[in-house]
Coordinates of C-alpha atoms in Angstrom, one line a residue:
M20 CA 12.1 0.6 -7.7
S21 CA 15.9 0.7 -7.2
E22 CA 17.2 -1.2 -4.1
T23 CA 20.4 0.4 -4.0
T24 CA 20.9 2.0 -0.6
N25 CA 23.6 2.9 1.8
D26 CA 24.3 -0.6 3.2
A27 CA 26.2 0.8 6.4
T28 CA 23.4 3.3 7.2
A29 CA 20.8 0.9 6.6
A30 CA 22.3 -2.0 8.6
G31 CA 22.7 0.4 11.3
I32 CA 19.4 1.7 11.9
T33 CA 17.6 -1.8 11.5
A34 CA 19.9 -3.0 14.1
T35 CA 19.0 -0.2 16.5
A36 CA 15.1 -1.1 15.7
E37 CA 15.6 -4.7 16.4
H38 CA 17.5 -4.1 19.8
G39 CA 14.8 -1.7 20.7
F40 CA 12.0 -3.8 20.1
A41 CA 13.5 -6.8 21.9
E42 CA 14.5 -4.7 24.9
W43 CA 10.7 -3.1 24.9
Y44 CA 8.9 -6.4 24.0
G45 CA 11.2 -9.3 25.1
R46 CA 11.2 -11.1 21.9
R47 CA 12.6 -10.5 18.4
P48 CA 10.2 -8.8 15.9
A49 CA 8.7 -10.3 12.9
G50 CA 10.1 -7.7 10.5
V51 CA 11.7 -4.3 10.1
W52 CA 11.0 -1.8 7.7
S53 CA 12.6 1.6 6.9
A54 CA 12.1 4.9 5.3
P55 CA 14.2 7.9 4.4
G56 CA 14.0 11.5 5.2
R57 CA 14.1 13.9 2.1
V58 CA 15.7 16.7 1.1
N59 CA 13.9 18.8 -1.4
L60 CA 16.0 20.2 -3.9
I61 CA 13.3 22.8 -5.0
G62 CA 9.7 23.4 -4.8
E63 CA 8.6 24.8 -1.4
H64 CA 5.3 25.5 -0.3
T65 CA 4.0 24.4 -4.0
D66 CA 2.8 21.0 -3.1
Y67 CA -0.4 22.2 -1.1
N68 CA -0.9 24.5 -3.9
D69 CA -1.3 21.6 -6.8
G70 CA 2.0 22.6 -8.0
F71 CA 5.3 20.8 -8.7
V72 CA 8.1 19.6 -6.4
F73 CA 11.6 17.9 -6.8
P74 CA 12.8 16.2 -3.7
F75 CA 14.9 13.2 -3.3
A76 CA 15.2 10.4 -0.7
I77 CA 18.3 10.8 1.4
D78 CA 20.5 8.1 3.3
R79 CA 19.4 8.8 6.7
R80 CA 16.4 6.4 7.6
T81 CA 13.9 5.6 10.1
A82 CA 13.4 2.0 10.8
V83 CA 10.2 0.6 12.3
A84 CA 10.3 -3.2 14.0
L85 CA 7.1 -5.2 14.0
G86 CA 5.7 -7.8 16.2
D87 CA 2.3 -9.7 16.1
R88 CA 0.0 -9.6 19.1
D89 CA -3.0 -11.9 19.8
D90 CA -5.4 -9.1 20.6
R91 CA -6.5 -5.9 18.7
V92 CA -4.2 -3.4 20.6
I93 CA -1.6 -1.5 18.9
R94 CA 1.4 -0.6 21.2
V95 CA 4.1 1.7 20.0
A96 CA 7.3 2.7 21.5
S97 CA 10.4 4.6 20.2
A98 CA 14.1 5.6 21.0
F99 CA 13.1 9.0 21.6
S100 CA 10.4 8.6 24.2
P101 CA 10.6 6.8 27.6
E102 CA 7.1 5.6 27.4
A103 CA 5.1 3.4 25.0
V104 CA 1.7 4.2 24.2
T105 CA -1.2 1.8 23.7
I106 CA -4.4 1.9 22.1
H107 CA -7.3 -0.7 21.1
L108 CA -7.7 -0.8 17.0
D109 CA -11.6 0.0 17.8
E110 CA -11.0 3.0 19.7
L111 CA -8.4 4.3 17.2
T112 CA -9.3 7.8 16.0
P113 CA -7.5 10.8 14.7
D114 CA -8.5 12.6 17.8
A115 CA -7.4 9.9 20.2
V116 CA -3.8 10.1 19.7
S117 CA -1.3 12.8 20.4
G118 CA 2.3 13.7 20.8
W119 CA 5.0 11.7 18.7
A120 CA 2.8 8.7 18.9
A121 CA 0.1 10.3 16.4
Y122 CA 2.7 9.8 13.6
P123 CA 2.5 6.0 13.7
L124 CA -0.8 5.6 15.2
G125 CA -2.5 8.2 12.8
V126 CA -1.1 5.9 10.1
A127 CA -2.8 3.0 11.1
W128 CA -6.1 5.1 11.6
A129 CA -5.6 6.5 8.0
L130 CA -4.8 2.9 6.2
G131 CA -8.8 2.6 7.0
E132 CA -9.9 5.7 5.6
F133 CA -8.4 4.4 2.2
G134 CA -10.5 1.4 2.3
A135 CA -8.4 -1.0 4.0
E136 CA -10.4 -3.4 6.0
L137 CA -9.2 -3.5 9.5
A138 CA -12.2 -5.2 11.3
G139 CA -10.2 -8.6 11.2
V140 CA -6.7 -7.5 11.6
R141 CA -4.6 -8.5 14.8
G142 CA -2.8 -5.7 16.7
V143 CA 0.7 -5.3 16.7
D144 CA 3.8 -4.1 18.6
L145 CA 6.0 -1.5 17.2
Y146 CA 9.4 0.1 17.8
V147 CA 10.5 3.2 16.1
A148 CA 14.2 4.3 15.7
S149 CA 15.6 7.2 13.6
E150 CA 18.5 8.7 12.4
V151 CA 16.5 11.7 10.3
P152 CA 17.0 14.9 12.4
I153 CA 14.1 16.3 14.0
G154 CA 13.2 19.6 13.4
A155 CA 15.8 20.2 10.7
G156 CA 13.2 20.3 7.6
L157 CA 14.4 16.9 6.4
S158 CA 11.1 15.5 7.0
S159 CA 11.6 13.1 9.9
S160 CA 7.8 13.0 10.1
A161 CA 7.0 11.5 6.9
A162 CA 9.9 9.1 7.3
I163 CA 8.0 7.6 10.3
E164 CA 5.0 7.7 8.4
C165 CA 6.0 6.0 5.6
A166 CA 8.0 3.2 7.4
V167 CA 4.9 2.4 9.6
A168 CA 2.5 2.5 6.6
L169 CA 4.7 0.3 4.4
A170 CA 5.0 -2.2 7.5
L171 CA 1.3 -2.3 8.4
D172 CA 0.5 -2.8 4.5
E173 CA 2.8 -5.7 4.2
H174 CA 2.0 -7.4 7.5
W175 CA -1.7 -6.9 7.6
G176 CA -1.8 -7.9 3.5
L177 CA -3.6 -4.8 2.7
G178 CA -2.2 -4.4 -0.9
L179 CA -2.1 -0.8 -1.4
D180 CA 0.1 0.9 -4.0
R181 CA 2.9 3.3 -2.9
P182 CA 1.1 6.3 -4.2
T183 CA -2.0 5.4 -2.1
L184 CA 0.4 4.8 1.1
A185 CA 1.7 8.4 0.5
K186 CA -1.8 9.8 0.8
V187 CA -2.3 7.8 3.9
G188 CA 0.9 9.2 5.5
R189 CA -0.5 13.0 4.3
L190 CA -3.7 12.2 6.0
A191 CA -2.1 11.0 9.2
E192 CA -0.1 14.0 9.3
N193 CA -3.1 16.5 8.4
R194 CA -5.6 14.9 10.8
A195 CA -4.0 12.8 13.5
V196 CA -0.7 15.6 13.8
G197 CA -2.7 18.5 12.8
A198 CA 0.1 19.8 10.4
P199 CA -1.6 21.0 7.0
T200 CA 1.1 19.8 5.1
G201 CA 1.1 18.4 1.3
I202 CA 1.9 15.2 -0.4
M203 CA 5.5 15.9 -1.0
D204 CA 7.3 14.5 1.7
Q205 CA 5.5 10.9 1.8
S206 CA 5.9 10.7 -2.0
A207 CA 9.8 11.3 -2.0
S208 CA 10.3 8.6 1.0
L209 CA 8.1 6.1 -0.6
L210 CA 9.1 6.8 -4.5
G211 CA 12.9 7.9 -4.1
E212 CA 15.9 6.0 -5.6
A213 CA 19.4 6.1 -5.8
D214 CA 21.1 9.2 -7.2
A215 CA 17.8 10.4 -8.6
G216 CA 14.9 13.0 -7.6
V217 CA 11.1 12.6 -7.7
F218 CA 9.5 14.9 -10.2
L219 CA 5.8 15.4 -8.6
D220 CA 2.8 17.0 -10.0
C221 CA 1.1 17.4 -6.8
R222 CA -2.2 17.8 -8.7
S223 CA -2.5 14.8 -10.6
L224 CA 0.0 13.1 -8.5
D225 CA 2.0 11.8 -11.5
S226 CA 5.5 11.3 -10.6
E227 CA 8.9 10.7 -12.8
V228 CA 12.3 9.7 -11.3
I229 CA 14.8 12.1 -12.9
P230 CA 18.5 11.2 -12.7
L231 CA 20.3 13.7 -10.8
G232 CA 23.9 13.0 -12.2
F233 CA 25.6 14.1 -8.8
R234 CA 28.0 11.3 -8.1
A235 CA 29.1 11.0 -11.9
D236 CA 29.9 14.8 -11.7
G237 CA 31.9 14.8 -8.3
L238 CA 29.1 16.9 -6.6
S239 CA 27.7 16.7 -3.1
V240 CA 24.7 18.1 -1.4
L241 CA 26.0 19.7 2.0
V242 CA 23.1 20.0 4.8
I243 CA 23.4 22.9 7.0
D244 CA 20.9 22.2 9.8
T245 CA 20.8 25.5 11.9
R246 CA 19.3 23.7 14.7
V247 CA 16.8 26.7 14.9
E248 CA 13.7 23.9 15.5
H249 CA 10.6 24.5 13.9
A250 CA 7.0 23.2 14.2
H251 CA 4.9 22.7 11.1
A252 CA 1.4 22.4 13.5
S253 CA 2.2 25.9 14.6
G254 CA 1.0 29.2 13.1
G255 CA 3.4 30.1 10.8
Y256 CA 3.3 27.3 8.2
A257 CA -0.7 27.3 8.6
A258 CA -0.8 31.1 8.0
R259 CA 1.0 30.9 4.7
R260 CA -1.4 28.3 3.5
A261 CA -4.2 30.2 4.3
S262 CA -2.8 33.3 2.4
C263 CA -2.3 31.0 -0.7
E264 CA -6.0 30.0 -0.5
A265 CA -6.9 33.7 -0.1
G266 CA -5.0 34.5 -3.0
A267 CA -6.2 31.7 -5.4
A268 CA -10.0 32.6 -4.2
A269 CA -9.3 36.2 -5.0
L270 CA -8.1 35.3 -8.2
G271 CA -10.9 33.1 -9.2
V272 CA -9.0 29.8 -9.4
E273 CA -9.1 26.5 -7.8
S274 CA -5.4 27.0 -6.9
L275 CA -2.4 28.7 -7.2
R276 CA -1.3 26.1 -9.7
D277 CA -3.6 27.7 -12.4
I278 CA -1.5 31.1 -12.2
R279 CA 1.2 31.7 -14.4
V280 CA 4.3 33.9 -14.1
D281 CA 2.5 36.1 -17.2
D282 CA -0.5 36.4 -14.7
L283 CA 1.3 38.2 -12.1
D284 CA 1.0 41.7 -13.2
R285 CA -2.9 41.3 -13.0
A286 CA -2.3 39.6 -9.6
A287 CA -0.7 42.8 -8.3
E288 CA -3.6 44.7 -9.2
L289 CA -6.2 42.5 -7.3
L290 CA -4.2 41.5 -4.2
D291 CA -3.0 43.3 -1.0
D292 CA 0.6 43.4 -1.0
E293 CA 1.4 40.4 1.7
T294 CA -0.9 38.2 -0.2
F295 CA 0.5 39.2 -3.7
R296 CA 4.1 38.2 -2.5
R297 CA 2.9 35.0 -1.1
V298 CA 1.2 34.2 -4.3
R299 CA 4.3 35.3 -6.4
H300 CA 6.4 33.1 -4.5
V301 CA 4.4 30.0 -5.2
V302 CA 4.0 30.9 -8.9
T303 CA 7.7 31.6 -9.6
E304 CA 8.8 28.6 -7.6
N305 CA 6.6 26.4 -9.9
Q306 CA 8.4 27.7 -12.7
R307 CA 11.9 27.2 -11.1
V308 CA 10.9 23.3 -10.4
L309 CA 10.3 23.2 -14.2
D310 CA 13.3 25.3 -15.2
T311 CA 15.5 22.8 -12.7
V312 CA 14.4 19.4 -14.5
R313 CA 14.8 21.0 -17.7
A314 CA 18.5 22.1 -16.8
L315 CA 19.2 18.9 -15.5
R316 CA 18.1 17.0 -18.7
E317 CA 19.6 19.2 -21.0
H318 CA 22.6 20.5 -19.2
G319 CA 23.4 18.4 -16.1
P320 CA 23.8 19.3 -12.4
G321 CA 26.1 22.0 -12.7
A322 CA 23.4 24.3 -14.6
I323 CA 20.8 24.2 -11.6
G324 CA 22.7 26.7 -9.2
P325 CA 20.6 29.8 -10.2
F326 CA 17.6 28.3 -9.7
L327 CA 18.5 27.2 -5.9
D328 CA 19.7 30.6 -5.4
A329 CA 16.5 32.2 -6.5
S330 CA 14.5 30.3 -4.7
H331 CA 15.9 31.2 -1.5
V332 CA 15.6 34.7 -2.3
S333 CA 11.7 34.1 -3.0
M334 CA 11.3 32.4 0.2
R335 CA 13.4 34.8 2.2
D336 CA 11.4 37.9 0.7
D337 CA 8.3 37.1 -0.6
F338 CA 7.2 34.0 1.7
E339 CA 9.1 35.3 4.5
I340 CA 9.9 31.8 6.0
S341 CA 13.7 32.2 6.4
V342 CA 15.4 33.1 9.5
P343 CA 18.9 34.8 10.0
E344 CA 21.0 31.6 10.5
L345 CA 19.3 30.3 7.5
D346 CA 20.2 33.3 5.4
L347 CA 23.8 33.1 6.8
A348 CA 24.4 29.7 5.9
V349 CA 23.0 30.1 2.4
E350 CA 25.2 33.3 1.9
T351 CA 28.1 31.8 3.2
A352 CA 28.0 28.6 0.6
Q353 CA 27.4 30.7 -2.1
A354 CA 30.3 33.1 -1.4
T355 CA 32.6 29.9 -1.0
G356 CA 32.1 28.7 -4.3
A357 CA 28.8 26.6 -3.9
I358 CA 27.0 26.0 -7.4
G359 CA 23.7 26.9 -5.8
A360 CA 22.2 27.0 -2.2
R361 CA 18.8 27.6 -0.6
M362 CA 16.9 26.9 2.7
T363 CA 15.0 23.7 2.5
G364 CA 11.8 22.4 4.1
G365 CA 9.0 24.2 5.5
G366 CA 10.8 27.2 7.1
F367 CA 11.0 29.1 10.1
G368 CA 14.3 27.1 11.0
G369 CA 15.6 23.8 10.2
A370 CA 18.3 23.5 7.2
A371 CA 19.9 24.9 4.3
I372 CA 21.3 22.9 1.5
A373 CA 24.1 23.8 -0.8
L374 CA 25.3 21.9 -3.9
M375 CA 29.0 21.7 -4.4
V376 CA 31.8 20.1 -5.7
D377 CA 33.0 17.2 -3.4
A378 CA 36.6 19.2 -2.8
L379 CA 34.7 22.1 -1.3
V380 CA 32.6 20.4 1.4
P381 CA 35.6 20.7 4.2
V382 CA 35.9 24.2 2.9
V383 CA 32.4 25.4 3.3
T384 CA 32.0 23.5 6.3
R385 CA 34.9 25.5 7.9
E386 CA 33.4 28.6 6.9
V387 CA 30.1 28.2 7.9
L388 CA 31.1 27.0 11.5
A389 CA 33.4 30.0 11.8
V390 CA 30.7 32.8 10.7
F391 CA 28.3 31.1 13.2
A392 CA 30.5 31.3 15.9
E393 CA 31.1 35.1 15.0
R394 CA 27.7 35.8 15.2
S395 CA 27.3 33.8 18.4
Y396 CA 24.8 31.5 16.7
R397 CA 24.2 27.7 18.0
E398 CA 26.7 25.5 16.2
P399 CA 25.1 23.9 13.2
A400 CA 25.1 20.4 12.5
I401 CA 26.7 19.9 9.1
F402 CA 26.8 16.7 6.9
T403 CA 26.5 15.7 3.4
V404 CA 23.7 13.4 2.1
Q405 CA 23.1 11.2 -0.9
A406 CA 20.0 10.7 -2.9
D407 CA 19.1 7.1 -1.5
A408 CA 16.2 4.5 -2.4
G409 CA 12.6 5.0 -0.9
A410 CA 10.9 2.8 1.9
R411 CA 11.4 -0.9 1.8
R412 CA 11.6 -4.1 4.1
V413 CA 15.1 -4.5 5.6
A414 CA 14.7 -7.5 7.9

């Protein structure tokens, strides 16, 4: 895996984690590990339907500082909570943790579910610091999970590979946190490389790193964080997943991965309108992922805009997970010359992304700020991201 990363960014969050650990625990950590958030370039709500996704790791990271203990207690503190949470390893279950601590402690529990022998390990002190925006659809949760998973795997000498650690993170999020998400976020955070995306088959879990070519072509990915917060453990996400499962059952297939675009006419006859539209989004989104990867390989990044645009329309109209702020951000970026734009992440808030030539970044930023002010929407946070390296030890 490429070790190239944004050095200033990595150094800053590493120092924050080291300093926070020293303040909380009165000693230096034994090591620091960091993991990135992710932007999903395309492939939304396809992961838990055994479909295809194409995310990339970003140059905004979460760092976890770790120190030894001489007992079997795990204690975790963070930059975003005034209190530490402590639990004995022998008492650690997915139902015994809640709140923000469910992410790191859920990972510790999930490692044992994947064969790690935890009976003989000593406890640890952890301190978590993050620069991945929370609630923006950039997977701040997976960044925590993957940094902790890699830290504990290496510190405890468990020897699990990265695809397995991705499964560990997913299980922690599903069981300890209670969010019915797929494996895309953790895979991007662990497998990402600089200026490349992770093309992932969520059924086989086969992955391929695909060069994006954004830097060579002078392109930027602009993130427009609407600051409309969402929560994956709440009803909207779970309802969409339930609709997909109901659609697959009615069509007699294991998952919507088994439905092709050519099958949609038959699906329309068998399903009610809402379930059909949910199914249509997933089926056409899978095809858009494949089309995007093919366009990148054959024609370069300037050719992928129509697939990004169509993805947003599908999420807005068929899956109904957009919000007015996201639609406005996408429409403004498109009207100002972006190659393509779409909401990214689970929906019901969060961020949109827009691919554009570097020179347009300040222009689009000004336009989006202006139209949000005109609508009296909350001022969005707008910044560019680069495709960065995945999780690694940094100190």
